Tab-separated table of C-alpha atoms and ligand atoms in Angstrom:
chain	number	residue	atom	x	y	z
U	1	UNK	CA	113.389	122.307	96.334
U	2	UNK	CA	112.702	119.652	93.732
U	3	UNK	CA	112.887	116.124	95.095
U	4	UNK	CA	112.321	112.885	93.418
U	5	UNK	CA	113.684	109.855	91.812
U	6	UNK	CA	116.985	110.639	90.187
U	7	UNK	CA	117.894	107.307	88.723
U	8	UNK	CA	116.605	103.627	88.738
U	9	UNK	CA	117.938	100.150	87.873
U	10	UNK	CA	116.577	96.739	87.969
U	11	UNK	CA	117.631	93.155	88.657
U	12	UNK	CA	115.537	90.456	87.320
U	13	UNK	CA	115.769	86.882	88.678
U	14	UNK	CA	117.735	85.031	86.140
U	15	UNK	CA	115.346	82.130	85.233
U	16	UNK	CA	112.244	82.488	83.135
U	17	UNK	CA	109.154	80.180	83.544
U	18	UNK	CA	106.835	80.463	80.374
U	19	UNK	CA	103.479	80.348	81.722
U	20	UNK	CA	101.643	79.683	78.564
U	21	UNK	CA	103.907	76.981	77.125
U	22	UNK	CA	105.403	75.431	80.365
U	23	UNK	CA	103.209	76.192	83.414
U	24	UNK	CA	99.633	76.062	81.957
U	25	UNK	CA	100.052	72.468	80.357
U	26	UNK	CA	101.320	71.195	83.666
U	27	UNK	CA	98.547	72.632	85.459
U	28	UNK	CA	96.038	71.324	82.927
U	29	UNK	CA	94.790	74.896	82.068
U	30	UNK	CA	94.327	76.692	79.134
U	31	UNK	CA	97.288	79.030	78.238
U	32	UNK	CA	94.864	81.815	77.468
U	33	UNK	CA	93.866	81.877	81.143
U	34	UNK	CA	97.435	83.443	81.646
U	35	UNK	CA	98.077	85.478	78.408
U	36	UNK	CA	94.517	86.898	78.142
U	37	UNK	CA	92.777	86.483	81.679
U	38	UNK	CA	95.679	87.345	83.907
U	39	UNK	CA	97.696	89.187	81.181
U	40	UNK	CA	100.890	87.233	81.908
U	41	UNK	CA	103.292	85.550	79.492
U	42	UNK	CA	106.235	84.607	81.958
U	43	UNK	CA	107.490	84.944	85.490
U	44	UNK	CA	111.243	85.830	86.430
U	45	UNK	CA	112.652	83.321	88.982
U	46	UNK	CA	115.825	83.464	91.158
U	47	UNK	CA	118.343	80.831	90.503
U	48	UNK	CA	119.650	78.943	93.442
U	49	UNK	CA	122.373	81.390	94.243
U	50	UNK	CA	119.940	84.456	94.083
U	51	UNK	CA	117.845	85.835	96.934
U	52	UNK	CA	116.514	89.368	97.803
U	53	UNK	CA	119.950	90.385	98.963
U	54	UNK	CA	121.892	89.384	95.886
U	55	UNK	CA	119.184	90.892	93.532
U	56	UNK	CA	118.818	94.189	95.621
U	57	UNK	CA	122.666	94.477	95.841
U	58	UNK	CA	123.121	93.705	91.971
U	59	UNK	CA	120.516	96.520	91.220
U	60	UNK	CA	122.196	99.068	93.618
U	61	UNK	CA	125.653	98.178	92.315
U	62	UNK	CA	124.458	98.880	88.682
U	63	UNK	CA	122.860	102.100	89.654
U	64	UNK	CA	125.807	103.507	91.807
U	65	UNK	CA	128.440	102.579	89.098
U	66	UNK	CA	126.299	104.262	86.368
U	67	UNK	CA	125.774	107.456	88.223
U	68	UNK	CA	129.535	107.379	89.381
U	69	UNK	CA	128.654	107.278	93.217
U	70	UNK	CA	130.687	106.359	95.918
U	71	UNK	CA	129.289	105.328	99.487
U	72	UNK	CA	129.851	108.588	100.985
U	73	UNK	CA	127.302	110.051	98.684
U	74	UNK	CA	124.607	107.692	100.022
U	75	UNK	CA	122.881	108.956	103.513
U	76	UNK	CA	120.287	106.486	103.804
U	77	UNK	CA	119.672	102.718	102.587
U	78	UNK	CA	116.058	101.697	102.902
U	79	UNK	CA	115.128	98.330	101.853
U	80	UNK	CA	111.321	97.358	101.154
U	81	UNK	CA	110.509	93.776	101.163
U	82	UNK	CA	108.096	91.148	102.060
U	83	UNK	CA	110.244	88.283	101.680
U	84	UNK	CA	112.664	88.842	104.616
U	85	UNK	CA	114.442	85.965	106.222
U	86	UNK	CA	115.387	87.672	109.398
U	87	UNK	CA	113.248	89.288	112.028
U	88	UNK	CA	115.989	91.559	113.472
U	89	UNK	CA	118.916	92.154	111.259
U	90	UNK	CA	117.516	94.217	108.071
U	91	UNK	CA	118.250	93.471	104.539
U	92	UNK	CA	119.897	96.747	104.087
U	93	UNK	CA	122.815	95.753	106.254
U	94	UNK	CA	123.345	92.744	104.123
U	95	UNK	CA	123.161	94.676	101.018
U	96	UNK	CA	125.477	97.329	102.167
U	97	UNK	CA	127.870	94.521	103.267
U	98	UNK	CA	127.678	93.384	99.661
U	99	UNK	CA	128.380	96.786	98.294
U	100	UNK	CA	131.453	97.063	100.578
U	101	UNK	CA	132.966	94.242	98.853
U	102	UNK	CA	133.227	96.234	95.644
U	103	UNK	CA	133.647	99.799	96.736
U	104	UNK	CA	136.606	100.935	98.575
U	105	UNK	CA	134.581	102.927	101.153
U	106	UNK	CA	132.030	101.918	103.551
U	107	UNK	CA	128.360	103.172	104.375
U	108	UNK	CA	129.193	103.639	108.107
U	109	UNK	CA	127.445	106.908	108.369
U	110	UNK	CA	124.206	105.787	106.243
U	111	UNK	CA	121.018	105.313	108.190
U	112	UNK	CA	119.714	101.828	107.127
U	113	UNK	CA	116.329	100.239	107.615
U	114	UNK	CA	113.798	97.921	106.378
U	115	UNK	CA	110.063	98.624	105.585
U	116	UNK	CA	107.135	96.564	105.819
U	117	UNK	CA	103.761	97.009	104.580
U	118	UNK	CA	103.282	94.134	101.792
U	119	UNK	CA	103.693	95.807	98.352
U	120	UNK	CA	103.284	99.420	99.368
U	121	UNK	CA	106.375	99.485	101.475
U	122	UNK	CA	108.576	100.315	98.232
U	123	UNK	CA	106.538	103.631	97.934
U	124	UNK	CA	106.723	104.052	101.483
U	125	UNK	CA	110.346	103.947	101.505
U	126	UNK	CA	110.420	106.656	98.628
U	127	UNK	CA	108.273	108.755	101.055
U	128	UNK	CA	110.511	108.405	104.088
U	129	UNK	CA	113.434	109.337	101.670
U	130	UNK	CA	111.664	112.356	100.289
U	131	UNK	CA	110.712	113.571	103.702
U	132	UNK	CA	114.302	113.135	104.952
U	133	UNK	CA	115.524	115.299	102.035
U	134	UNK	CA	112.728	117.951	102.336
U	135	UNK	CA	113.483	118.254	106.203
U	136	UNK	CA	117.112	119.201	105.103
U	137	UNK	CA	118.541	116.229	107.271
U	138	UNK	CA	120.501	114.723	104.113
U	139	UNK	CA	123.668	116.871	104.174
U	140	UNK	CA	123.484	116.889	100.443
U	141	UNK	CA	123.466	113.099	100.225
U	142	UNK	CA	121.035	110.979	98.214
U	143	UNK	CA	118.913	108.024	99.597
U	144	UNK	CA	119.009	104.507	97.909
U	145	UNK	CA	115.661	102.785	98.212
U	146	UNK	CA	115.760	99.094	97.115
U	147	UNK	CA	112.461	97.133	96.561
U	148	UNK	CA	113.426	93.455	96.501
U	149	UNK	CA	111.296	90.328	96.523
U	150	UNK	CA	110.988	86.810	95.644
U	151	UNK	CA	107.176	86.475	95.274
U	152	UNK	CA	106.557	82.785	95.656
U	153	UNK	CA	103.424	80.901	96.672
U	154	UNK	CA	102.939	77.510	98.034
U	155	UNK	CA	102.876	74.950	95.491
U	156	UNK	CA	99.035	74.489	94.491
U	157	UNK	CA	98.017	77.853	95.706
U	158	UNK	CA	95.857	79.760	93.083
U	159	UNK	CA	98.796	82.716	93.393
U	160	UNK	CA	101.196	80.302	91.862
U	161	UNK	CA	100.268	81.732	88.403
U	162	UNK	CA	101.290	85.428	89.520
U	163	UNK	CA	104.899	84.611	90.816
U	164	UNK	CA	107.882	86.689	90.062
U	165	UNK	CA	111.318	87.667	91.411
U	166	UNK	CA	113.410	90.715	90.885
U	167	UNK	CA	114.522	94.052	92.465
U	168	UNK	CA	114.301	97.726	91.630
U	169	UNK	CA	116.895	100.202	93.069
U	170	UNK	CA	116.027	103.931	93.091
U	171	UNK	CA	118.250	106.983	93.833
U	172	UNK	CA	116.245	109.644	95.652
U	173	UNK	CA	117.731	113.124	95.707
U	174	UNK	CA	117.496	116.799	95.154
U	175	UNK	CA	117.122	118.095	91.506
U	176	UNK	CA	116.437	114.548	90.253
U	177	UNK	CA	116.723	113.489	86.420
U	178	UNK	CA	114.048	111.038	86.177
U	179	UNK	CA	110.627	112.231	88.118
U	180	UNK	CA	109.778	114.834	90.787
U	181	UNK	CA	107.283	113.592	93.513
U	182	UNK	CA	104.311	115.458	94.438
U	183	UNK	CA	103.864	116.959	97.897
U	184	UNK	CA	100.174	115.763	97.677
U	185	UNK	CA	99.283	112.165	98.491
U	186	UNK	CA	96.046	110.194	99.239
U	187	UNK	CA	95.677	107.081	101.307
U	188	UNK	CA	93.090	104.385	101.567
U	189	UNK	CA	94.000	102.149	104.584
U	190	UNK	CA	92.059	99.374	106.484
U	191	UNK	CA	92.666	96.288	108.585
U	192	UNK	CA	92.295	93.656	106.214
U	193	UNK	CA	92.990	89.874	106.036
U	194	UNK	CA	93.259	89.384	102.338
U	195	UNK	CA	96.929	88.316	102.038
U	196	UNK	CA	99.488	87.880	104.975
U	197	UNK	CA	102.330	85.839	106.124
U	198	UNK	CA	102.057	85.304	109.806
U	199	UNK	CA	105.608	84.145	110.337
U	200	UNK	CA	105.329	81.871	107.268
U	201	UNK	CA	107.462	81.851	104.049
U	202	UNK	CA	104.609	81.458	101.715
U	203	UNK	CA	101.438	83.861	101.909
U	204	UNK	CA	97.955	82.778	103.188
U	205	UNK	CA	95.746	84.507	100.387
U	206	UNK	CA	92.263	84.937	99.883
U	207	UNK	CA	92.591	85.671	96.207
U	208	UNK	CA	89.083	86.880	95.362
U	209	UNK	CA	88.804	88.909	98.294
U	210	UNK	CA	92.339	90.394	97.572
U	211	UNK	CA	91.000	91.825	94.121
U	212	UNK	CA	88.064	93.528	95.946
U	213	UNK	CA	90.265	94.895	98.703
U	214	UNK	CA	92.830	96.340	96.167
U	215	UNK	CA	89.963	98.262	94.256
U	216	UNK	CA	88.228	99.399	97.512
U	217	UNK	CA	91.483	100.872	99.026
U	218	UNK	CA	92.587	102.460	95.720
U	219	UNK	CA	89.310	104.107	95.268
U	220	UNK	CA	89.612	105.627	98.780
U	221	UNK	CA	93.268	106.785	98.076
U	222	UNK	CA	92.158	108.303	94.925
U	223	UNK	CA	89.264	110.278	96.830
U	224	UNK	CA	91.671	111.201	99.569
U	225	UNK	CA	94.300	112.551	96.958
U	226	UNK	CA	91.508	114.602	95.161
U	227	UNK	CA	90.511	115.973	98.628
U	228	UNK	CA	93.834	117.659	98.762
U	229	UNK	CA	94.977	118.345	95.142
U	230	UNK	CA	91.424	118.903	93.655
U	231	UNK	CA	89.483	116.703	91.277
U	232	UNK	CA	91.483	114.767	88.735
U	233	UNK	CA	90.478	114.647	85.020
U	234	UNK	CA	91.580	111.576	82.969
U	235	UNK	CA	93.606	113.739	80.538
U	236	UNK	CA	95.599	115.316	83.487
U	237	UNK	CA	98.248	112.661	83.285
U	238	UNK	CA	100.139	110.983	80.667
U	239	UNK	CA	100.511	107.450	82.227
U	240	UNK	CA	98.988	105.672	85.382
U	241	UNK	CA	101.464	103.251	86.752
U	242	UNK	CA	99.660	101.113	89.258
U	243	UNK	CA	100.679	98.177	91.535
U	244	UNK	CA	100.650	95.219	88.972
U	245	UNK	CA	100.231	91.837	90.819
U	246	UNK	CA	99.182	90.777	87.217
U	247	UNK	CA	98.117	92.878	84.317
U	248	UNK	CA	94.303	91.763	84.663
U	249	UNK	CA	94.202	93.482	88.141
U	250	UNK	CA	95.184	96.721	86.527
U	251	UNK	CA	92.511	96.206	83.996
U	252	UNK	CA	90.113	96.047	86.567
U	253	UNK	CA	91.368	99.111	88.420
U	254	UNK	CA	91.720	101.218	85.291
U	255	UNK	CA	88.054	100.713	84.465
U	256	UNK	CA	86.918	101.759	87.982
U	257	UNK	CA	89.275	104.804	87.943
U	258	UNK	CA	87.910	105.954	84.550
U	259	UNK	CA	84.341	105.852	85.714
U	260	UNK	CA	85.232	107.847	88.864
U	261	UNK	CA	87.404	110.247	86.840
U	262	UNK	CA	84.759	110.941	84.207
U	263	UNK	CA	81.887	111.561	86.501
U	264	UNK	CA	80.410	115.017	85.901
U	265	UNK	CA	82.817	115.882	83.096
U	266	UNK	CA	82.353	116.654	79.377
U	267	UNK	CA	83.502	112.966	78.766
U	268	UNK	CA	80.223	111.742	80.652
U	269	UNK	CA	78.133	114.202	78.659
U	270	UNK	CA	79.576	112.781	75.417
U	271	UNK	CA	78.958	109.380	76.597
U	272	UNK	CA	75.309	110.041	77.697
U	273	UNK	CA	73.395	109.422	74.458
U	274	UNK	CA	75.015	105.976	74.366
U	275	UNK	CA	75.187	105.019	78.077
U	276	UNK	CA	72.845	107.259	80.005
U	277	UNK	CA	74.240	109.054	83.069
U	278	UNK	CA	76.321	107.218	85.785
U	279	UNK	CA	74.239	105.252	88.319
U	280	UNK	CA	74.189	107.160	91.820
U	281	UNK	CA	73.245	105.134	94.957
U	282	UNK	CA	70.454	107.534	96.037
U	283	UNK	CA	68.585	106.701	92.888
U	284	UNK	CA	68.052	102.997	93.923
U	285	UNK	CA	65.811	101.518	96.565
U	286	UNK	CA	68.293	98.761	97.390
U	287	UNK	CA	72.192	98.211	97.037
U	288	UNK	CA	71.851	95.382	94.962
U	289	UNK	CA	69.917	97.187	92.135
U	290	UNK	CA	72.559	99.903	92.470
U	291	UNK	CA	75.427	97.470	92.049
U	292	UNK	CA	73.469	95.828	88.879
U	293	UNK	CA	73.175	99.142	87.265
U	294	UNK	CA	76.800	100.000	87.962
U	295	UNK	CA	77.809	96.640	86.422
U	296	UNK	CA	75.763	97.308	83.215
U	297	UNK	CA	77.211	100.745	82.963
U	298	UNK	CA	80.807	99.643	83.449
U	299	UNK	CA	80.362	96.851	80.671
U	300	UNK	CA	79.004	99.525	78.255
U	301	UNK	CA	81.857	101.997	79.184
U	302	UNK	CA	84.590	99.288	78.534
U	303	UNK	CA	83.405	98.955	74.878
U	304	UNK	CA	83.386	102.733	74.315
U	305	UNK	CA	86.011	104.385	71.966
U	306	UNK	CA	86.813	107.017	74.642
U	307	UNK	CA	87.785	104.482	77.287
U	308	UNK	CA	89.707	102.207	74.868
U	309	UNK	CA	91.808	105.306	73.550
U	310	UNK	CA	92.344	106.370	77.253
U	311	UNK	CA	93.315	102.850	78.413
U	312	UNK	CA	95.628	102.307	75.413
U	313	UNK	CA	97.412	105.451	75.867
U	314	UNK	CA	97.534	105.804	79.495
U	315	UNK	CA	97.475	102.304	81.329
U	316	UNK	CA	98.521	99.646	78.513
U	317	UNK	CA	102.184	100.981	78.360
U	318	UNK	CA	102.642	100.639	82.067
U	319	UNK	CA	102.174	96.687	81.777
U	320	UNK	CA	104.874	95.863	79.020
U	321	UNK	CA	107.328	94.699	81.709
U	322	UNK	CA	105.047	93.083	84.162
U	323	UNK	CA	103.601	90.792	81.406
U	324	UNK	CA	107.124	89.072	81.222
U	325	UNK	CA	108.211	89.126	84.730
U	326	UNK	CA	105.197	88.585	86.896
U	327	UNK	CA	104.680	90.147	90.319
U	328	UNK	CA	107.714	91.854	91.922
U	329	UNK	CA	105.680	92.646	94.972
U	330	UNK	CA	107.296	95.880	96.522
U	331	UNK	CA	109.105	96.673	93.189
U	332	UNK	CA	105.820	96.292	91.059
U	333	UNK	CA	104.767	99.569	90.995
U	334	UNK	CA	108.202	100.857	90.245
U	335	UNK	CA	108.324	98.513	87.302
U	336	UNK	CA	105.194	100.046	86.166
U	337	UNK	CA	106.600	103.360	85.884
U	338	UNK	CA	109.658	102.239	84.033
U	339	UNK	CA	107.485	100.366	81.625
U	340	UNK	CA	105.660	103.454	80.716
U	341	UNK	CA	108.837	105.743	80.509
U	342	UNK	CA	110.336	102.892	78.349
U	343	UNK	CA	107.187	102.982	75.997
U	344	UNK	CA	107.494	106.788	75.893
U	345	UNK	CA	111.174	106.456	74.787
U	346	UNK	CA	110.278	103.903	72.224
U	347	UNK	CA	107.452	106.103	70.778
U	348	UNK	CA	109.995	109.096	70.855
U	349	UNK	CA	107.551	111.083	73.258
U	350	UNK	CA	108.426	114.487	74.540
U	351	UNK	CA	107.649	113.386	78.081
U	352	UNK	CA	109.504	115.897	79.909
U	353	UNK	CA	106.883	117.973	81.994
U	354	UNK	CA	104.282	115.103	81.689
U	355	UNK	CA	102.481	113.848	84.744
U	356	UNK	CA	102.204	110.209	86.207
U	357	UNK	CA	99.268	109.161	88.386
U	358	UNK	CA	101.028	106.573	90.581
U	359	UNK	CA	98.758	104.196	92.499
U	360	UNK	CA	100.662	101.861	95.068
U	361	UNK	CA	98.990	98.949	96.966
U	362	UNK	CA	99.785	96.642	99.808
U	363	UNK	CA	97.698	93.911	101.126
U	364	UNK	CA	96.681	94.007	104.675
U	365	UNK	CA	95.735	96.744	103.363
U	366	UNK	CA	96.788	100.206	102.123
U	367	UNK	CA	96.640	102.165	98.852
U	368	UNK	CA	98.455	105.492	97.960
U	369	UNK	CA	98.096	107.777	95.232
U	370	UNK	CA	100.521	110.443	94.311
U	371	UNK	CA	101.628	112.156	91.169
U	372	UNK	CA	104.959	112.617	89.584
U	373	UNK	CA	106.462	115.109	87.016
U	374	UNK	CA	108.750	113.684	84.442
U	375	UNK	CA	112.112	115.750	84.445
U	376	UNK	CA	114.080	116.949	81.562
U	377	UNK	CA	116.799	114.373	81.706
U	378	UNK	CA	114.475	111.274	81.740
U	379	UNK	CA	115.484	110.056	78.091
U	380	UNK	CA	119.018	109.913	79.020
U	381	UNK	CA	118.200	107.923	82.147
U	382	UNK	CA	116.087	105.483	80.198
U	383	UNK	CA	118.663	105.092	77.425
U	384	UNK	CA	121.187	103.972	80.109
U	385	UNK	CA	119.099	101.088	81.295
U	386	UNK	CA	119.633	97.333	80.267
U	387	UNK	CA	115.957	95.895	81.064
U	388	UNK	CA	115.653	94.161	77.619
U	389	UNK	CA	119.076	92.624	77.656
U	390	UNK	CA	118.422	91.312	81.212
U	391	UNK	CA	115.036	89.961	80.293
U	392	UNK	CA	116.510	88.332	77.123
U	393	UNK	CA	119.404	86.911	78.829
U	394	UNK	CA	117.249	84.777	81.430
U	395	UNK	CA	117.399	80.974	81.100
U	396	UNK	CA	114.094	79.369	80.285
U	397	UNK	CA	113.169	76.554	82.811
U	398	UNK	CA	111.241	73.431	82.368
U	399	UNK	CA	108.390	72.401	84.607
U	400	UNK	CA	110.593	69.948	86.346
U	401	UNK	CA	113.326	72.494	86.821
U	402	UNK	CA	110.639	74.827	88.116
U	403	UNK	CA	109.800	72.270	90.691
U	404	UNK	CA	113.317	71.986	91.807
U	405	UNK	CA	113.819	75.754	91.936
U	406	UNK	CA	110.767	76.271	93.943
U	407	UNK	CA	111.917	73.647	96.441
U	408	UNK	CA	115.578	75.151	96.413
U	409	UNK	CA	113.982	78.499	97.657
U	410	UNK	CA	111.549	76.675	100.203
U	411	UNK	CA	112.976	77.344	103.769
U	412	UNK	CA	111.347	74.162	104.878
U	413	UNK	CA	113.498	71.969	102.704
U	414	UNK	CA	117.190	71.627	102.883
U	415	UNK	CA	117.918	69.660	99.607
U	416	UNK	CA	120.996	70.907	97.645
U	417	UNK	CA	120.379	72.129	94.055
U	418	UNK	CA	122.683	72.861	91.183
U	419	UNK	CA	122.598	76.359	89.877
U	420	UNK	CA	121.094	76.586	86.420
U	421	UNK	CA	123.133	79.742	85.342
U	422	UNK	CA	126.779	80.589	85.671
U	423	UNK	CA	127.234	83.897	87.569
U	424	UNK	CA	129.455	86.573	86.221
U	425	UNK	CA	129.989	90.134	87.449
U	426	UNK	CA	127.388	89.681	90.297
U	427	UNK	CA	126.722	88.966	93.817
U	428	UNK	CA	125.730	85.481	94.756
U	429	UNK	CA	124.612	83.850	98.026
U	430	UNK	CA	127.410	81.393	99.103
U	431	UNK	CA	126.185	79.658	102.190
U	432	UNK	CA	125.282	80.099	105.872
U	433	UNK	CA	127.474	81.493	108.627
U	434	UNK	CA	127.699	80.400	112.299
U	435	UNK	CA	125.001	82.483	113.611
U	436	UNK	CA	122.772	81.369	110.748
U	437	UNK	CA	123.448	84.423	108.749
U	438	UNK	CA	123.476	84.193	105.178
U	439	UNK	CA	126.793	84.922	103.444
U	440	UNK	CA	127.554	86.423	100.022
U	441	UNK	CA	130.452	87.099	97.676
U	442	UNK	CA	131.123	89.086	94.426
U	443	UNK	CA	131.702	86.792	91.592
U	444	UNK	CA	133.965	88.653	88.890
E	1	CAA	N1	90.573	82.560	78.337
E	1	CAA	C1	90.580	83.832	78.830
E	1	CAA	N2	90.448	84.169	80.029
E	1	CAA	C2	90.489	83.325	81.047
E	1	CAA	C3	90.519	82.031	80.624
E	1	CAA	C4	90.645	81.541	79.270
E	1	CAA	N3	90.546	80.294	78.831
E	1	CAA	N4	90.497	81.165	81.856
E	1	CAA	C5	90.287	82.134	82.946
E	1	CAA	N5	90.173	83.415	82.390
E	1	CAA	C6	90.199	84.558	83.045
E	1	CAA	C7	89.132	84.531	84.070
E	1	CAA	O1	87.915	84.869	83.674
E	1	CAA	C8	89.806	85.716	85.133
E	1	CAA	O2	89.457	87.044	84.645
E	1	CAA	P1	88.363	88.024	85.363
E	1	CAA	O3	88.809	88.070	86.772
E	1	CAA	O4	88.545	89.185	84.524
E	1	CAA	O5	87.127	87.300	85.174
E	1	CAA	C9	91.105	85.507	84.949
E	1	CAA	O6	91.395	84.630	83.781
E	1	CAA	C10	91.813	84.684	86.076
E	1	CAA	O7	91.120	83.431	86.243
E	1	CAA	P2	90.547	82.854	87.528
E	1	CAA	O8	89.869	83.893	88.473
E	1	CAA	O9	89.736	81.572	87.301
E	1	CAA	O10	91.913	82.479	88.427
E	1	CAA	P3	92.294	81.914	89.716
E	1	CAA	O11	91.010	81.798	90.549
E	1	CAA	O12	92.999	80.667	89.548
E	1	CAA	O13	93.307	82.944	90.341
E	1	CAA	C11	93.801	84.979	91.508
E	1	CAA	C12	93.179	84.485	90.221
E	1	CAA	C13	92.876	84.911	92.492
E	1	CAA	C14	94.174	86.368	90.988
E	1	CAA	C15	95.093	84.226	91.866
E	1	CAA	O14	96.104	84.144	90.821
E	1	CAA	C16	95.709	84.714	93.153
E	1	CAA	O15	95.173	84.457	94.269
E	1	CAA	N6	96.725	85.646	93.047
E	1	CAA	C17	97.494	86.094	94.249
E	1	CAA	C18	96.678	87.229	94.752
E	1	CAA	C19	96.747	88.455	93.827
E	1	CAA	O16	97.697	88.688	93.093
E	1	CAA	N7	95.708	89.415	94.209
E	1	CAA	C20	95.780	90.636	93.563
E	1	CAA	C21	95.213	91.667	94.478
E	1	CAA	S1	96.278	91.803	95.968
E	1	CAA	C22	97.772	92.431	95.565
E	1	CAA	O17	97.878	93.304	94.606
E	1	CAA	C23	99.000	92.311	96.416
E	1	CAA	C24	99.848	91.432	95.654
E	1	CAA	O18	100.888	91.811	94.956
E	1	CAA	C25	99.874	89.828	96.127
């Protein structure tokens, strides 16, 4: 049985903060720190009437309409988020409630839940849906997986540079049109305190450590994947979509991955006259000498034609969207997959049958590596997406508007703010009910 992602849709927050033009000057920083260092040009932000429910419901609505689905076709709704506002009632019930306002039927026989493990929970929800279908418990129905987040940091936190907001909806089913998921998976998981939100809205982050933990867990996951699937060669896959908190992070991960994947291959042989062999720990008396040698090797590897060509072909295309939307946490790796396939379409690549090496990551911390195989109808699916229209339609905000929008989404502040955009054909948040529940309506 082939199981995987049948279709995807996104909903980007409707506001756009230009990092180089608007944010950098206000922070008294160089624009290049954003565009070159972090690799980010802009972040998507949610307008006042948007939140994780509206963005998730809007993406799911678009997906269901496009695929001609009714609620009876959906047997599961799993929401992945790290921006939940309720410790008991799952976001999936709110989203189902929204969708029931526009569909005649209801989702009363769909199993609903919410997954939490920082950014990796989007991929964990895919895994849950995959297992449910492979176990034969789906009664021919598909699963709706929705990764939705408002990735906001406290004002003044270094993470403020990497914010974003958006949702990705994915339909998981048998004989998928987009990608098939591999049975093989690898995990790298450890108890870490790099990024967490202990009952608080904005994260506590040890930024520099979070970067190191990302790299360490990804490496473990890759080795674990190889232990079940066999060694991976850099040319085994066409694209490598990774979790992308900011493109600069993926640049670091790609470098490490390439060193690992080329070890003892013909590529290492080819590079030997220029770089020597890769350093091995047992060749050194102490750890710091080994680390210095690795750093030196990596610096030289970065400049080689072989690495540049691999990076430009395999990794760079996965970053096209992230550069303009920032971090969507649980949706981020799924945006990277879309980005790669969108580039494949632009380049008229015959991608059917090509493989993707997908690297998901969640702070706290866990990484997962699996592979995906692009399906025959991928091109048609991509053609149906409106990513560019959504990104272009966003309203640019000034720094003062950014400050007000950040306050509008801050749970500790209860000032009223006017929305900056006029909703049309979308779900909006319209208030608070008697039990403190959030309320929503559909605006025609
Ligand atoms: N021109 C070119 N490059 C410049 C520059 C300039 N003028 N100024 C700075 N840079 C470069 C820096 O050299 C640096 O690049 P390298 O790391 O390659 O050296 C980069 O721009 C960023 O500069 P800083 O390191 O000085 O930036 P910072 O200290 O202000 O913050 C950060 C960076 C720690 C990542 C911060 O944004 C942060 O805390 N982000 C949130 C945490 C995060 O995203 N961590 C990623 C891993 S965890 C994860 O993936 C989960 C998740 O989604 C949160």
